Amino acid sequence: MTEDNTKIDRSFHIHADVVQNSNFGTGDNGQQQNMSRDASASMLSTPSIDERQKLVVLLNKVEQFWIDGLLKQSIHQALWIELGKQLEQDKLYQPLSSTYQLPNKDPEPLPANKKVSELFVQHQRLLVILGEPGAGKTMTLLDLAKDLLQQAKQDDSQPIPVIFNLSSWSTGKYTELKPWLIAEFKQKYAVSNELSRDWLDKDKQRVLPLLDGLDEVDARFRDSCVAAINEFMCDYQNTGMVVCCRIKEYEALSTYLQFQCAVALQALTQEQIQAYLTQAGNSLAGLKWLLENDAESRALACSPLMLGVMSLTYADVPADTVQQPLGYGLQERQYQLFEQYVEKALVRKGELLTYPKQYVKDKLSWLGFQMQQHGQSVFMLENLQRSWLSNAQKWVY
């Protein structure tokens, strides 16, 4: 499954079936109008009717899988919490810095109402989204994709935003981005090599690549991936690009992305968490008690992803039934939390389970390990290959 958990204003969602009010933190569509006035992408020619029909098919695939299938399902009956954000311009490669001594730029906190879509347009549509694990990078990317898809529906000259996960770069097979994008188009979106090559032509640029999971690239190939992205963008600047990465892995790179803007998502504050719990009411009374009485759990809840997992785990659990967690430290708390979360998820399945719980856990663990080994972050049945099996399993197969 994807790692990170929102309107585009760098907010995040918490999936909570138990929440009654889902209107907290909604925004307007003004940024879409601003983006439609952006001239950089409209410099390219408008596609023909035949080409547009094929692009619409691609648009629908992106929308159905990523927006309807993932984003909208994640925010069903959700509360919105607007995350803090700050510019990290020192996290960008500046070519002139090798010739001239440029002043360091300190992180710059942004106003709470500053939209990620605004940053995208203001900085030549070249944006890096950074954050700690579980900070909401992927969902921020998908929210941006949602608005860009709407823009493409309204204006035929606008490129189609397409989400790619960089984890498959870990095969070490590629040194250039374009061949990798063509291969991903075929495998993930069933687009022929000829058609995707045409869409990626520098004189057409029909798609806008949104690249998630730079940190999921094997460390041995991460620098070459960044170099390939920078090289690609030299000829592919009109439509733009967005890249998401964990901040620790990004800072370890030998060179940064040659983009125009780097923005870091901030952890939740205790005030934001308290406001969320108050909004949820009695449905999260158990979680409220836990956070009031356990410092490690309280620190863990500063991650949007972890607060979301906590909300599902402690949904409708009375405060007087919650026990003080055993052990100490954030890692121990996180381990216990996921154990409880998986157990509750299996209980919800009830009679739908065909196999014993432990068997299901074991097989899911094996599947997750194999996906990691083969550079995959989204499970697709057609990617389950015989090569994943051990020698004994191959014999049985």
C-alpha positions as a printed NumPy array, in Angstrom:
array([[  0.   ,   0.   ,   0.   ],
       [  1.074,   3.576,  -0.405],
       [  2.912,   5.073,   2.434],
       [  1.563,   8.632,   2.92 ],
       [ -1.678,  10.305,   3.81 ],
       [ -6.591,  17.674,   1.822],
       [ -7.685,  19.983,  -0.296],
       [ -4.612,  21.19 ,  -2.159],
       [ -3.719,  23.584,   0.623],
       [ -1.415,  20.996,   2.071],
       [ -3.984,  19.617,   4.373],
       [ -4.385,  15.933,   5.047],
       [ -7.317,  13.653,   5.586],
       [ -8.139,  11.163,   8.263],
       [-10.46 ,   8.366,   7.2  ],
       [-12.951,   8.031,  10.049],
       [-16.135,   6.095,   9.494],
       [-17.323,   7.273,  12.876],
       [-17.082,  11.012,  12.236],
       [-20.369,  12.824,  11.824],
       [-19.21 ,  16.151,  10.381],
       [-17.218,  15.979,   7.133],
       [-17.161,  19.698,   6.274],
       [-14.164,  20.687,   8.379],
       [-11.47 ,  22.43 ,   6.335],
       [-13.135,  22.581,   2.905],
       [-11.855,  25.133,   0.401],
       [-12.93 ,  26.759,  -2.847],
       [-11.947,  26.169,  -6.441],
       [-10.309,  29.526,  -6.997],
       [ -6.891,  27.943,  -7.476],
       [ -8.208,  26.047, -10.501],
       [ -9.074,  29.325, -12.19 ],
       [ -5.642,  30.689, -11.402],
       [ -4.001,  27.572, -12.791],
       [ -6.045,  27.79 , -16.   ],
       [ -4.54 ,  31.202, -16.573],
       [ -1.035,  29.819, -16.354],
       [  0.571,  30.406, -19.714],
       [  3.478,  27.987, -19.586],
       [  1.51 ,  24.862, -20.488],
       [ -0.669,  26.625, -23.077],
       [  2.41 ,  27.385, -25.211],
       [  2.019,  23.944, -26.72 ],
       [ -0.314,  23.167, -29.611],
       [ -3.854,  21.968, -28.989],
       [ -4.231,  18.229, -29.765],
       [ -6.315,  17.049, -32.693],
       [ -9.75 ,  15.537, -32.13 ],
       [ -8.396,  11.998, -32.554],
       [ -5.486,  12.641, -30.211],
       [ -7.767,  14.291, -27.684],
       [-10.017,  11.231, -27.621],
       [ -7.038,   9.057, -26.717],
       [ -5.939,  11.533, -24.061],
       [ -9.428,  11.486, -22.563],
       [ -9.11 ,   7.714, -22.148],
       [ -5.866,   8.289, -20.243],
       [ -7.489,  11.022, -18.166],
       [-10.304,   8.684, -17.187],
       [ -7.859,   5.945, -16.167],
       [ -5.934,   8.322, -13.918],
       [ -9.136,   9.676, -12.399],
       [-10.767,   6.293, -11.823],
       [ -7.745,   4.648, -10.207],
       [ -6.067,   7.437,  -8.272],
       [ -8.867,   9.884,  -7.514],
       [-12.06 ,   7.793,  -7.351],
       [-10.328,   4.587,  -6.27 ],
       [ -7.831,   5.964,  -3.763],
       [ -8.232,   9.632,  -2.862],
       [-12.02 ,   9.8  ,  -2.597],
       [-12.223,   6.479,  -0.804],
       [ -9.66 ,   7.706,   1.703],
       [-11.52 ,  10.925,   2.515],
       [-14.997,   9.419,   2.795],
       [-16.605,  11.031,   5.835],
       [-13.247,  12.555,   6.705],
       [-12.161,  15.47 ,   8.797],
       [ -9.694,  17.847,   7.235],
       [ -6.698,  19.122,   9.145],
       [ -4.622,  21.772,   7.475],
       [ -0.936,  21.026,   7.818],
       [  1.743,  23.618,   8.319],
       [  4.16 ,  24.081,   5.466],
       [  7.39 ,  25.889,   4.753],
       [  9.608,  26.639,   1.79 ],
       [ 12.915,  24.76 ,   1.715],
       [ 14.67 ,  26.491,  -1.175],
       [ 18.074,  25.259,   0.007],
       [ 16.853,  21.79 ,  -0.981],
       [ 17.116,  22.676,  -4.688],
       [ 20.065,  22.444,  -7.055],
       [ 21.26 ,  25.881,  -8.139],
       [ 23.63 ,  25.637, -11.149],
       [ 25.113,  29.073, -10.491],
       [ 26.124,  28.075,  -6.971],
       [ 29.16 ,  26.28 ,  -8.407],
       [ 30.36 ,  29.579,  -9.879],
       [ 29.03 ,  32.183,  -7.489],
       [ 28.75 ,  32.144,  -3.717],
       [ 25.001,  32.391,  -3.149],
       [ 23.534,  33.199,   0.286],
       [ 21.922,  30.388,   2.236],
       [ 18.156,  30.448,   2.42 ],
       [ 16.583,  29.571,   5.741],
       [ 13.305,  27.622,   5.785],
       [ 10.427,  30.052,   5.27 ],
       [  7.114,  29.295,   7.01 ],
       [  4.175,  29.883,   4.694],
       [  0.798,  31.389,   5.567],
       [ -1.818,  28.831,   6.563],
       [ -3.967,  29.76 ,   3.563],
       [ -1.161,  29.332,   1.011],
       [ -2.229,  26.701,  -1.497],
       [  0.132,  24.089,  -2.916],
       [ -1.478,  24.733,  -6.291],
       [ -0.463,  28.379,  -5.988],
       [  3.131,  27.385,  -5.322],
       [  2.994,  25.053,  -8.316],
       [  1.948,  27.874, -10.648],
       [  4.125,  30.577,  -9.112],
       [  7.279,  28.47 ,  -9.477],
       [  7.06 ,  27.475, -13.139],
       [  5.147,  24.269, -12.335],
       [  8.267,  22.576, -10.917],
       [  7.616,  21.488,  -7.343],
       [  9.257,  19.161,  -4.81 ],
       [  7.059,  17.972,  -1.923],
       [  9.046,  16.847,   1.125],
       [  8.063,  15.484,   4.509],
       [  8.624,  12.912,   7.211],
       [  7.167,   9.39 ,   6.836],
       [  3.373,   9.595,   7.027],
       [  3.321,  13.383,   6.598],
       [  0.718,  13.338,   3.807],
       [  2.926,  13.722,   0.723],
       [  1.074,  11.23 ,  -1.475],
       [ -2.376,  12.589,  -0.663],
       [ -1.161,  16.142,  -1.266],
       [  0.086,  14.975,  -4.659],
       [ -3.246,  13.31 ,  -5.449],
       [ -5.171,  16.436,  -4.477],
       [ -3.039,  18.44 ,  -6.866],
       [ -3.676,  15.798,  -9.531],
       [ -7.424,  16.085,  -8.929],
       [ -7.44 ,  19.802,  -9.648],
       [ -5.107,  19.441, -12.628],
       [ -7.438,  16.792, -14.067],
       [-10.353,  19.187, -13.724],
       [ -8.318,  21.847, -15.482],
       [ -7.488,  19.444, -18.338],
       [-11.192,  18.648, -18.74 ],
       [-11.977,  22.329, -19.19 ],
       [ -9.049,  23.227, -21.459],
       [ -7.916,  20.907, -24.253],
       [ -4.511,  22.589, -24.426],
       [ -3.636,  21.563, -20.871],
       [ -1.538,  18.416, -20.284],
       [ -2.972,  15.349, -18.547],
       [ -1.491,  14.833, -15.064],
       [ -0.302,  11.231, -14.722],
       [  0.898,   9.665, -11.452],
       [  3.953,   7.415, -11.558],
       [  5.666,   5.716,  -8.628],
       [  9.44 ,   5.84 ,  -8.796],
       [  9.939,   2.618,  -6.815],
       [ 10.285,   0.626, -10.045],
       [ 13.392,   2.643, -10.937],
       [ 15.153,   0.389,  -8.406],
       [ 15.649,  -2.304, -11.047],
       [ 18.73 ,  -0.393, -12.221],
       [ 17.638,  -0.941, -15.818],
       [ 17.266,   2.719, -16.787],
       [ 19.582,   5.707, -17.015],
       [ 17.119,   8.071, -18.729],
       [ 13.657,   9.058, -17.564],
       [ 11.793,   8.945, -20.868],
       [ 12.283,   5.184, -21.539],
       [ 11.22 ,   4.48 , -17.953],
       [  8.073,   6.611, -18.366],
       [  7.231,   4.788, -21.599],
       [  7.59 ,   1.414, -19.847],
       [  5.448,   2.604, -16.923],
       [  2.784,   3.866, -19.314],
       [  2.517,   0.412, -20.851],
       [  2.56 ,  -1.531, -17.591],
       [  0.383,   0.75 , -15.422],
       [ -1.943,   2.401, -17.937],
       [ -1.959,  -0.046, -20.896],
       [ -0.705,   2.639, -23.286],
       [  1.367,   1.487, -26.262],
       [  5.013,   2.492, -26.529],
       [  4.329,   4.346, -29.746],
       [  1.522,   6.422, -28.265],
       [  3.297,   7.293, -25.016],
       [  6.461,   8.182, -26.924],
       [  4.38 ,  10.581, -29.025],
       [  2.8  ,  12.163, -25.929],
       [  6.231,  12.618, -24.353],
       [  7.702,  14.259, -27.456],
       [  9.296,  17.55 , -26.392],
       [  7.357,  19.434, -29.079],
       [  4.017,  18.09 , -27.793],
       [  4.317,  17.368, -24.084],
       [  0.762,  16.081, -23.641],
       [  1.266,  14.752, -20.097],
       [  2.377,  16.231, -16.789],
       [  4.382,  13.649, -14.792],
       [  3.645,  13.51 , -11.051],
       [  6.369,  11.332,  -9.532],
       [  5.76 ,   9.827,  -6.106],
       [  8.158,   7.91 ,  -3.873],
       [ 11.666,   9.079,  -4.757],
       [ 12.644,   7.728,  -1.334],
       [ 11.38 ,   4.274,  -2.392],
       [ 14.085,   4.056,  -5.06 ],
       [ 16.943,   1.802,  -3.969],
       [ 19.665,   4.02 ,  -2.466],
       [ 22.132,   2.676,  -5.044],
       [ 20.085,   4.158,  -7.894],
       [ 18.544,   7.231,  -6.252],
       [ 21.182,   9.708,  -7.43 ],
       [ 20.976,   8.42 , -11.   ],
       [ 17.201,   8.826, -10.829],
       [ 17.56 ,  12.482,  -9.795],
       [ 20.1  ,  13.055, -12.57 ],
       [ 17.691,  11.546, -15.099],
       [ 14.838,  13.769, -13.884],
       [ 17.008,  16.893, -14.118],
       [ 18.165,  15.952, -17.613],
       [ 14.619,  15.226, -18.74 ],
       [ 13.362,  18.595, -17.521],
       [ 15.894,  20.472, -19.651],
       [ 13.748,  19.582, -22.679],
       [ 10.421,  19.232, -20.913],
       [  9.697,  22.441, -19.041],
       [  6.42 ,  23.723, -20.444],
       [  4.104,  21.302, -18.654],
       [  6.115,  20.955, -15.439],
       [  6.62 ,  18.138, -12.931],
       [  6.112,  17.317,  -9.253],
       [  8.273,  14.928,  -7.176],
       [  7.546,  13.631,  -3.654],
       [ 10.208,  12.347,  -1.28 ],
       [ 10.894,  11.753,   2.407],
       [ 13.052,  14.584,   3.618],
       [ 15.777,  12.415,   5.187],
       [ 16.39 ,  10.439,   1.982],
       [ 16.276,  13.633,  -0.063],
       [ 18.88 ,  15.366,   2.091],
       [ 21.203,  12.37 ,   1.608],
       [ 21.318,  12.858,  -2.18 ],
       [ 24.592,  13.91 ,  -3.774],
       [ 22.706,  16.5  ,  -5.813],
       [ 19.225,  17.979,  -5.552],
       [ 16.471,  18.389,  -8.105],
       [ 16.854,  21.394, -10.38 ],
       [ 13.323,  22.598,  -9.709],
       [ 11.915,  25.989,  -8.741],
       [ 10.263,  25.248,  -5.406],
       [ 10.699,  22.786,  -2.529],
       [  8.035,  22.707,   0.156],
       [  8.06 ,  20.639,   3.347],
       [  4.916,  19.391,   5.075],
       [  4.959,  19.934,   8.826],
       [  3.879,  17.624,  11.644],
       [  0.576,  18.121,  13.409],
       [  0.568,  20.328,  16.482],
       [ -1.116,  19.297,  19.736],
       [ -3.661,  22.078,  19.143],
       [ -4.601,  20.581,  15.776],
       [ -4.929,  17.115,  17.28 ],
       [ -7.13 ,  18.392,  20.108],
       [ -9.336,  20.262,  17.644],
       [ -9.714,  17.086,  15.609],
       [-10.674,  14.997,  18.66 ],
       [-13.16 ,  17.63 ,  19.781],
       [-14.726,  17.655,  16.334],
       [-15.012,  13.85 ,  16.348],
       [-16.861,  13.845,  19.677],
       [-17.677,  10.672,  21.63 ],
       [-16.763,   8.389,  18.735],
       [-13.073,   8.875,  19.569],
       [-13.399,   9.112,  23.36 ],
       [-11.059,   6.141,  23.774],
       [ -8.377,   7.732,  21.614],
       [ -8.731,  11.016,  23.474],
       [ -8.135,   9.228,  26.791],
       [ -5.093,   7.423,  25.376],
       [ -3.464,  10.61 ,  24.12 ],
       [ -4.106,  12.368,  27.418],
       [ -2.46 ,   9.573,  29.413],
       [  0.382,   8.288,  27.226],
       [  3.182,  10.61 ,  26.084],
       [  4.572,   8.195,  23.457],
       [  1.179,   7.78 ,  21.799],
       [  0.707,  11.546,  21.909],
       [  4.   ,  12.056,  20.076],
       [  3.083,   9.357,  17.554],
       [ -0.182,  11.149,  16.768],
       [  1.763,  14.124,  15.37 ],
       [  2.094,  12.069,  12.172],
       [ -1.046,  12.441,  10.019],
       [ -0.795,   8.804,   8.948],
       [ -0.506,   7.545,  12.522],
       [ -3.385,   9.714,  13.734],
       [ -5.486,   8.254,  10.93 ],
       [ -4.559,   4.704,  11.931],
       [ -5.323,   5.54 ,  15.571],
       [ -8.714,   6.903,  14.589],
       [ -9.678,   3.671,  12.851],
       [ -8.233,   1.501,  15.621],
       [-10.018,   3.303,  18.468],
       [-13.248,   4.129,  16.65 ],
       [-16.212,   3.71 ,  19.027],
       [-13.951,   2.344,  21.773],
       [-15.133,   3.682,  25.196],
       [-12.504,   5.485,  27.262],
       [-12.985,   3.174,  30.255],
       [-12.   ,   0.116,  28.181],
       [ -8.689,   1.493,  26.893],
       [ -5.622,   0.057,  28.616],
       [ -2.306,   1.812,  29.118],
       [  0.082,   0.509,  26.408],
       [  2.956,  -1.69 ,  27.538],
       [  6.582,  -0.934,  26.729],
       [  8.254,   2.372,  25.979],
       [  9.379,   4.359,  22.974],
       [  7.778,   5.442,  19.703],
       [  8.865,   2.313,  17.838],
       [  7.23 ,   0.065,  20.428],
       [  4.048,   2.145,  20.367],
       [  3.936,   2.058,  16.575],
       [  4.363,  -1.715,  16.534],
       [  1.548,  -2.172,  19.053],
       [ -0.685,   0.232,  17.151],
       [ -0.339,  -1.632,  13.869],
       [ -0.993,  -4.942,  15.639],
       [ -4.249,  -3.51 ,  17.017],
       [ -5.15 ,  -1.939,  13.682],
       [ -4.698,  -5.2  ,  11.747],
       [ -6.664,  -7.122,  14.355],
       [ -9.567,  -4.694,  14.165],
       [ -9.488,  -4.729,  10.356],
       [ -9.724,  -8.538,  10.395],
       [-12.588,  -8.424,  12.909],
       [-14.472,  -6.055,  10.601],
       [-14.145,  -8.635,   7.814],
       [-15.773, -11.219,  10.094],
       [-17.248, -14.126,   8.18 ],
       [-15.789, -12.819,   4.917],
       [-12.423, -14.275,   5.951],
       [-11.771, -17.562,   4.154],
       [ -8.55 , -18.366,   6.021],
       [ -7.4  , -18.119,   9.66 ],
       [ -6.239, -14.673,  10.79 ],
       [ -2.606, -15.65 ,  11.298],
       [ -2.475, -17.21 ,   7.848],
       [ -3.789, -13.973,   6.342],
       [ -1.203, -11.936,   8.27 ],
       [  1.629, -14.217,   7.148],
       [  0.652, -14.064,   3.495],
       [  0.181, -10.292,   3.532],
       [  3.619,  -9.93 ,   5.119],
       [  5.108, -12.124,   2.395],
       [  3.326, -10.104,  -0.28 ],
       [  4.572,  -6.819,   1.165],
       [  8.141,  -8.112,   1.3  ],
       [  8.013,  -9.296,  -2.307],
       [  6.605,  -5.969,  -3.485],
       [  9.444,  -4.172,  -1.752],
       [ 12.022,  -6.517,  -3.273],
       [ 10.606,  -5.937,  -6.759],
       [ 10.258,  -2.151,  -6.489],
       [  6.459,  -2.03 ,  -6.287],
       [  4.34 ,   0.15 ,  -4.029],
       [  0.9  ,  -0.529,  -5.527],
       [ -0.172,  -4.16 ,  -5.844],
       [ -1.4  ,  -5.221,  -9.275],
       [ -2.341,  -8.858,  -9.824],
       [ -0.633,  -9.02 , -13.217],
       [  2.694,  -8.166, -11.538],
       [  2.547, -11.293,  -9.372],
       [  5.118, -13.435, -11.18 ],
       [  6.522, -16.96 , -10.783],
       [  9.93 , -15.428,  -9.987],
       [  8.527, -14.315,  -6.612],
       [  8.346, -17.948,  -5.463],
       [ 11.041, -19.892,  -3.656],
       [ 12.502, -22.985,  -5.341],
       [ 10.195, -25.248,  -3.302],
       [  7.178, -23.099,  -4.157],
       [  8.126, -23.136,  -7.844],
       [  8.204, -26.936,  -7.736],
       [  4.709, -27.016,  -6.214],
       [  3.533, -24.455,  -8.763]])
